Amino acid sequence: MSPKSSTLALGIASLITAALALSGCSSSESGEAVSSDITTSETTASESSASSPSAATAAATPTLRDGTPFIGERTTIETGNDPEAPSISVSLPPSWTHGENIPAGVTDALSSNSQEPSGFMPNTTVTVENQGTATKDEVLAAARETIATLDGWTEVKYTEIDVDGQQGFRLSGTWTAPNLDVPLYAVMTVVAYQADDNSPVYLVSFANQFTDTTNMQTSNQVEEINTSIEFG
């Protein structure tokens, strides 16, 4: 990884690690790594509707991949004090709230109020970082390289996506987190946001983490957050 890439992607590793501070608990149970057939939250709303003639209707009634309507209410994501940073909103499922005592380097955090059998609280941490004159491709490449350096990282699926007209990717996998006896399953949505050609590129990252991959309610909640990201 080049020095420039290392600088660009510094926030990603701290983003994942910061999510542990929001979990509030570790586990004494054992767990198995997630198999490669898990496809939680791998499709964006823009991907599923862009080529459809009824895209306008789909946008008015957003759904999960299985057709289930979103059940949350839209909430604004905190993006820090930078006036040029993008405005972001998502659909926040019931029982999820904005976190308190946000870790340093994280602009916002969303947390489930339902503890998993492992003792972990599913959560989503968000960072918004100005990358200056770096290109979108450089920002996204550096982010993926940094994610791969997490302890025990095993990539499950990588998908290039378009989020509200912005270039990005969604990456899922497992990693070995400190103070947890079970693997963490992470779904990362990373976007290189640029308002126009004269504006800086922002690295926008959503890191969703949980341990119980058999819980469809949690999977659906994570999917709803990831596929409802809107800018502006």
mmCIF file of C-alpha atoms in Angstrom:
data_model
loop_
_atom_site.group_PDB
_atom_site.id
_atom_site.type_symbol
_atom_site.label_atom_id
_atom_site.label_comp_id
_atom_site.label_asym_id
_atom_site.label_seq_id
_atom_site.Cartn_x
_atom_site.Cartn_y
_atom_site.Cartn_z
ATOM 1 C CA MET A 1 0.000 0.000 0.000
ATOM 2 C CA SER A 2 1.440 3.405 -0.940
ATOM 3 C CA PRO A 3 1.870 6.166 1.687
ATOM 4 C CA LYS A 4 -0.903 8.101 -0.047
ATOM 5 C CA SER A 5 -3.239 5.128 0.083
ATOM 6 C CA SER A 6 -2.432 4.568 3.743
ATOM 7 C CA THR A 7 -3.334 8.171 4.528
ATOM 8 C CA LEU A 8 -6.558 8.008 2.552
ATOM 9 C CA ALA A 9 -7.799 4.862 4.236
ATOM 10 C CA LEU A 10 -6.806 5.497 7.840
ATOM 11 C CA GLY A 11 -10.400 6.023 8.919
ATOM 12 C CA ILE A 12 -11.656 2.618 7.821
ATOM 13 C CA ALA A 13 -9.752 0.504 10.353
ATOM 14 C CA SER A 14 -10.600 2.860 13.209
ATOM 15 C CA LEU A 15 -14.216 2.829 12.045
ATOM 16 C CA ILE A 16 -14.528 -0.935 12.443
ATOM 17 C CA THR A 17 -12.690 -0.987 15.766
ATOM 18 C CA ALA A 18 -14.793 1.873 17.118
ATOM 19 C CA ALA A 19 -17.922 -0.224 16.646
ATOM 20 C CA LEU A 20 -16.733 -2.435 19.492
ATOM 21 C CA ALA A 21 -17.044 0.472 21.877
ATOM 22 C CA LEU A 22 -20.745 0.558 21.045
ATOM 23 C CA SER A 23 -21.358 -3.145 21.625
ATOM 24 C CA GLY A 24 -21.169 -2.847 25.383
ATOM 25 C CA CYS A 25 -20.447 -6.536 25.906
ATOM 26 C CA SER A 26 -18.205 -9.414 24.920
ATOM 27 C CA SER A 27 -19.052 -13.067 24.699
ATOM 28 C CA SER A 28 -17.879 -16.295 26.300
ATOM 29 C CA GLU A 29 -19.557 -18.458 23.682
ATOM 30 C CA SER A 30 -17.888 -19.945 20.642
ATOM 31 C CA GLY A 31 -18.994 -19.391 17.066
ATOM 32 C CA GLU A 32 -18.287 -20.456 13.523
ATOM 33 C CA ALA A 33 -17.179 -18.270 10.643
ATOM 34 C CA VAL A 34 -19.814 -17.258 8.133
ATOM 35 C CA SER A 35 -19.922 -19.339 4.972
ATOM 36 C CA SER A 36 -19.587 -17.740 1.549
ATOM 37 C CA ASP A 37 -23.249 -18.261 0.634
ATOM 38 C CA ILE A 38 -24.420 -15.478 2.946
ATOM 39 C CA THR A 39 -25.539 -12.456 0.927
ATOM 40 C CA THR A 40 -26.814 -10.075 3.581
ATOM 41 C CA SER A 41 -27.340 -6.526 2.332
ATOM 42 C CA GLU A 42 -25.535 -6.932 -0.966
ATOM 43 C CA THR A 43 -27.861 -4.917 -3.233
ATOM 44 C CA THR A 44 -28.507 -1.196 -3.176
ATOM 45 C CA ALA A 45 -31.860 0.399 -3.857
ATOM 46 C CA SER A 46 -30.341 2.197 -6.827
ATOM 47 C CA GLU A 47 -29.033 -1.093 -8.270
ATOM 48 C CA SER A 48 -32.391 -2.805 -8.023
ATOM 49 C CA SER A 49 -34.380 0.063 -9.536
ATOM 50 C CA ALA A 50 -32.104 1.830 -11.999
ATOM 51 C CA SER A 51 -32.956 -0.365 -14.983
ATOM 52 C CA SER A 52 -36.588 -0.837 -14.107
ATOM 53 C CA PRO A 53 -39.322 1.101 -15.965
ATOM 54 C CA SER A 54 -41.127 1.473 -12.666
ATOM 55 C CA ALA A 55 -38.146 3.030 -10.872
ATOM 56 C CA ALA A 56 -40.165 6.051 -9.776
ATOM 57 C CA THR A 57 -42.746 3.792 -8.140
ATOM 58 C CA ALA A 58 -40.032 1.708 -6.474
ATOM 59 C CA ALA A 59 -38.453 4.862 -5.064
ATOM 60 C CA ALA A 60 -41.784 5.870 -3.576
ATOM 61 C CA THR A 61 -42.215 2.496 -1.875
ATOM 62 C CA PRO A 62 -38.715 1.220 -1.049
ATOM 63 C CA THR A 63 -38.409 -2.457 -0.225
ATOM 64 C CA LEU A 64 -35.888 -5.086 0.777
ATOM 65 C CA ARG A 65 -34.703 -7.576 -1.842
ATOM 66 C CA ASP A 66 -37.519 -9.961 -0.933
ATOM 67 C CA GLY A 67 -40.123 -7.251 -1.525
ATOM 68 C CA THR A 68 -40.750 -6.474 2.140
ATOM 69 C CA PRO A 69 -41.378 -2.717 2.579
ATOM 70 C CA PHE A 70 -38.998 -0.697 4.714
ATOM 71 C CA ILE A 71 -40.378 -0.335 8.231
ATOM 72 C CA GLY A 72 -38.144 2.412 9.579
ATOM 73 C CA GLU A 73 -38.355 6.186 9.515
ATOM 74 C CA ARG A 74 -35.845 8.404 7.748
ATOM 75 C CA THR A 75 -33.212 9.923 9.977
ATOM 76 C CA THR A 76 -30.399 12.355 9.268
ATOM 77 C CA ILE A 77 -26.843 11.139 9.754
ATOM 78 C CA GLU A 78 -24.430 13.424 11.583
ATOM 79 C CA THR A 79 -21.555 14.290 9.251
ATOM 80 C CA GLY A 80 -19.368 16.550 11.381
ATOM 81 C CA ASN A 81 -18.574 20.253 11.159
ATOM 82 C CA ASP A 82 -17.319 20.431 7.567
ATOM 83 C CA PRO A 83 -19.772 22.675 5.651
ATOM 84 C CA GLU A 84 -18.921 20.904 2.369
ATOM 85 C CA ALA A 85 -19.634 17.434 3.749
ATOM 86 C CA PRO A 86 -22.636 15.720 2.165
ATOM 87 C CA SER A 87 -26.022 15.576 3.834
ATOM 88 C CA ILE A 88 -26.948 11.921 4.411
ATOM 89 C CA SER A 89 -30.087 10.157 5.542
ATOM 90 C CA VAL A 90 -31.124 6.523 5.973
ATOM 91 C CA SER A 91 -34.182 4.544 6.968
ATOM 92 C CA LEU A 92 -33.700 3.668 10.643
ATOM 93 C CA PRO A 93 -35.493 0.439 11.654
ATOM 94 C CA PRO A 94 -37.618 0.372 14.814
ATOM 95 C CA SER A 95 -35.609 -0.455 17.955
ATOM 96 C CA TRP A 96 -32.511 1.165 16.429
ATOM 97 C CA THR A 97 -31.325 4.512 17.784
ATOM 98 C CA HIS A 98 -28.524 7.009 17.319
ATOM 99 C CA GLY A 99 -25.707 6.081 19.658
ATOM 100 C CA GLU A 100 -24.383 8.212 22.474
ATOM 101 C CA ASN A 101 -20.729 8.765 23.414
ATOM 102 C CA ILE A 102 -19.617 8.507 19.803
ATOM 103 C CA PRO A 103 -16.000 7.266 19.552
ATOM 104 C CA ALA A 104 -13.349 9.645 18.212
ATOM 105 C CA GLY A 105 -13.089 9.581 14.437
ATOM 106 C CA VAL A 106 -16.697 8.465 13.981
ATOM 107 C CA THR A 107 -19.287 11.013 12.862
ATOM 108 C CA ASP A 108 -22.384 9.025 13.846
ATOM 109 C CA ALA A 109 -23.405 5.624 15.160
ATOM 110 C CA LEU A 110 -26.615 3.623 14.993
ATOM 111 C CA SER A 111 -27.286 0.849 17.473
ATOM 112 C CA SER A 112 -29.828 -1.926 17.839
ATOM 113 C CA ASN A 113 -31.457 -2.274 21.232
ATOM 114 C CA SER A 114 -31.664 -6.069 20.832
ATOM 115 C CA GLN A 115 -28.709 -7.963 22.249
ATOM 116 C CA GLU A 116 -27.613 -11.074 20.375
ATOM 117 C CA PRO A 117 -27.070 -14.473 22.076
ATOM 118 C CA SER A 118 -23.333 -13.753 21.873
ATOM 119 C CA GLY A 119 -23.819 -10.655 24.002
ATOM 120 C CA PHE A 120 -23.009 -8.343 21.101
ATOM 121 C CA MET A 121 -25.253 -5.403 20.207
ATOM 122 C CA PRO A 122 -25.540 -5.012 16.403
ATOM 123 C CA ASN A 123 -24.448 -1.557 15.364
ATOM 124 C CA THR A 124 -23.512 0.681 12.473
ATOM 125 C CA THR A 125 -20.754 3.272 12.645
ATOM 126 C CA VAL A 126 -20.455 6.067 10.097
ATOM 127 C CA THR A 127 -17.484 8.172 9.073
ATOM 128 C CA VAL A 128 -17.355 11.072 6.619
ATOM 129 C CA GLU A 129 -13.818 12.153 5.716
ATOM 130 C CA ASN A 130 -12.582 14.818 3.302
ATOM 131 C CA GLN A 131 -10.034 13.216 0.944
ATOM 132 C CA GLY A 132 -9.003 16.449 -0.774
ATOM 133 C CA THR A 133 -7.727 16.052 -4.318
ATOM 134 C CA ALA A 134 -7.687 12.247 -4.306
ATOM 135 C CA THR A 135 -9.728 10.619 -7.041
ATOM 136 C CA LYS A 136 -12.742 8.440 -6.360
ATOM 137 C CA ASP A 137 -10.879 5.372 -7.581
ATOM 138 C CA GLU A 138 -7.937 6.096 -5.250
ATOM 139 C CA VAL A 139 -10.234 6.571 -2.266
ATOM 140 C CA LEU A 140 -12.164 3.357 -2.860
ATOM 141 C CA ALA A 141 -9.054 1.282 -3.582
ATOM 142 C CA ALA A 142 -7.366 2.505 -0.391
ATOM 143 C CA ALA A 143 -10.472 1.762 1.658
ATOM 144 C CA ARG A 144 -10.661 -1.819 0.422
ATOM 145 C CA GLU A 145 -6.940 -2.355 1.056
ATOM 146 C CA THR A 146 -7.295 -1.136 4.630
ATOM 147 C CA ILE A 147 -10.295 -3.326 5.396
ATOM 148 C CA ALA A 148 -8.230 -6.315 4.293
ATOM 149 C CA THR A 149 -5.699 -5.597 7.066
ATOM 150 C CA LEU A 150 -8.189 -6.315 9.868
ATOM 151 C CA ASP A 151 -7.205 -9.279 12.052
ATOM 152 C CA GLY A 152 -8.439 -12.517 10.520
ATOM 153 C CA TRP A 153 -10.357 -10.722 7.766
ATOM 154 C CA THR A 154 -12.085 -13.134 5.381
ATOM 155 C CA GLU A 155 -13.870 -11.510 2.467
ATOM 156 C CA VAL A 156 -17.245 -13.037 1.640
ATOM 157 C CA LYS A 157 -18.508 -10.807 -1.145
ATOM 158 C CA TYR A 158 -17.503 -7.628 -2.978
ATOM 159 C CA THR A 159 -19.924 -5.649 -5.122
ATOM 160 C CA GLU A 160 -19.404 -2.356 -6.944
ATOM 161 C CA ILE A 161 -22.443 -0.159 -6.421
ATOM 162 C CA ASP A 162 -24.015 3.176 -7.270
ATOM 163 C CA VAL A 163 -25.518 5.002 -4.301
ATOM 164 C CA ASP A 164 -27.654 7.961 -5.291
ATOM 165 C CA GLY A 165 -25.414 8.601 -8.286
ATOM 166 C CA GLN A 166 -22.170 8.201 -6.335
ATOM 167 C CA GLN A 167 -19.522 5.518 -6.911
ATOM 168 C CA GLY A 168 -18.919 2.975 -4.186
ATOM 169 C CA PHE A 169 -18.749 -0.653 -3.123
ATOM 170 C CA ARG A 170 -20.339 -3.004 -0.626
ATOM 171 C CA LEU A 171 -18.079 -5.532 1.049
ATOM 172 C CA SER A 172 -18.989 -8.262 3.489
ATOM 173 C CA GLY A 173 -16.823 -10.588 5.494
ATOM 174 C CA THR A 174 -15.763 -11.770 8.938
ATOM 175 C CA TRP A 175 -12.919 -10.681 11.174
ATOM 176 C CA THR A 176 -11.512 -11.445 14.618
ATOM 177 C CA ALA A 177 -12.278 -8.590 16.994
ATOM 178 C CA PRO A 178 -10.462 -7.961 20.299
ATOM 179 C CA ASN A 179 -12.325 -9.093 23.425
ATOM 180 C CA LEU A 180 -14.895 -11.141 21.496
ATOM 181 C CA ASP A 181 -14.945 -14.927 21.398
ATOM 182 C CA VAL A 182 -17.058 -15.079 18.245
ATOM 183 C CA PRO A 183 -16.300 -13.819 14.727
ATOM 184 C CA LEU A 184 -17.836 -10.499 13.785
ATOM 185 C CA TYR A 185 -19.735 -10.368 10.516
ATOM 186 C CA ALA A 186 -19.272 -6.975 8.868
ATOM 187 C CA VAL A 187 -21.154 -5.393 5.989
ATOM 188 C CA MET A 188 -19.307 -2.308 4.759
ATOM 189 C CA THR A 189 -20.876 0.256 2.438
ATOM 190 C CA VAL A 190 -18.189 2.640 1.224
ATOM 191 C CA VAL A 191 -18.913 5.583 -1.077
ATOM 192 C CA ALA A 192 -16.633 8.142 -2.720
ATOM 193 C CA TYR A 193 -18.901 11.187 -2.672
ATOM 194 C CA GLN A 194 -18.168 14.234 -4.828
ATOM 195 C CA ALA A 195 -20.727 17.005 -5.263
ATOM 196 C CA ASP A 196 -19.150 18.237 -8.540
ATOM 197 C CA ASP A 197 -15.854 18.221 -10.392
ATOM 198 C CA ASN A 198 -14.582 21.201 -8.409
ATOM 199 C CA SER A 199 -15.413 19.733 -4.992
ATOM 200 C CA PRO A 200 -13.292 17.431 -2.828
ATOM 201 C CA VAL A 201 -14.009 13.707 -2.615
ATOM 202 C CA TYR A 202 -15.427 12.483 0.681
ATOM 203 C CA LEU A 203 -14.992 8.955 1.954
ATOM 204 C CA VAL A 204 -18.400 7.972 3.345
ATOM 205 C CA SER A 205 -18.366 4.676 5.214
ATOM 206 C CA PHE A 206 -21.088 2.650 6.888
ATOM 207 C CA ALA A 207 -19.735 -0.261 8.948
ATOM 208 C CA ASN A 208 -22.467 -2.663 10.052
ATOM 209 C CA GLN A 209 -21.518 -5.416 12.494
ATOM 210 C CA PHE A 210 -23.291 -8.336 14.126
ATOM 211 C CA THR A 211 -22.576 -11.930 15.137
ATOM 212 C CA ASP A 212 -25.829 -13.856 14.636
ATOM 213 C CA THR A 213 -26.079 -14.380 10.876
ATOM 214 C CA THR A 214 -29.066 -16.709 11.270
ATOM 215 C CA ASN A 215 -31.270 -13.926 12.644
ATOM 216 C CA MET A 216 -33.220 -12.702 9.622
ATOM 217 C CA GLN A 217 -34.619 -9.740 11.548
ATOM 218 C CA THR A 218 -31.122 -8.381 12.109
ATOM 219 C CA SER A 219 -30.154 -9.149 8.506
ATOM 220 C CA ASN A 220 -33.193 -7.260 7.236
ATOM 221 C CA GLN A 221 -32.462 -4.308 9.502
ATOM 222 C CA VAL A 222 -28.886 -4.104 8.252
ATOM 223 C CA GLU A 223 -30.111 -4.387 4.661
ATOM 224 C CA GLU A 224 -32.605 -1.577 5.211
ATOM 225 C CA ILE A 225 -29.926 0.763 6.549
ATOM 226 C CA ASN A 226 -27.512 -0.053 3.723
ATOM 227 C CA THR A 227 -29.954 0.164 0.848
ATOM 228 C CA SER A 228 -31.674 3.354 2.011
ATOM 229 C CA ILE A 229 -28.653 5.687 1.967
ATOM 230 C CA GLU A 230 -29.494 8.985 0.296
ATOM 231 C CA PHE A 231 -27.472 12.156 -0.244
ATOM 232 C CA GLY A 232 -28.808 15.697 -0.259
#
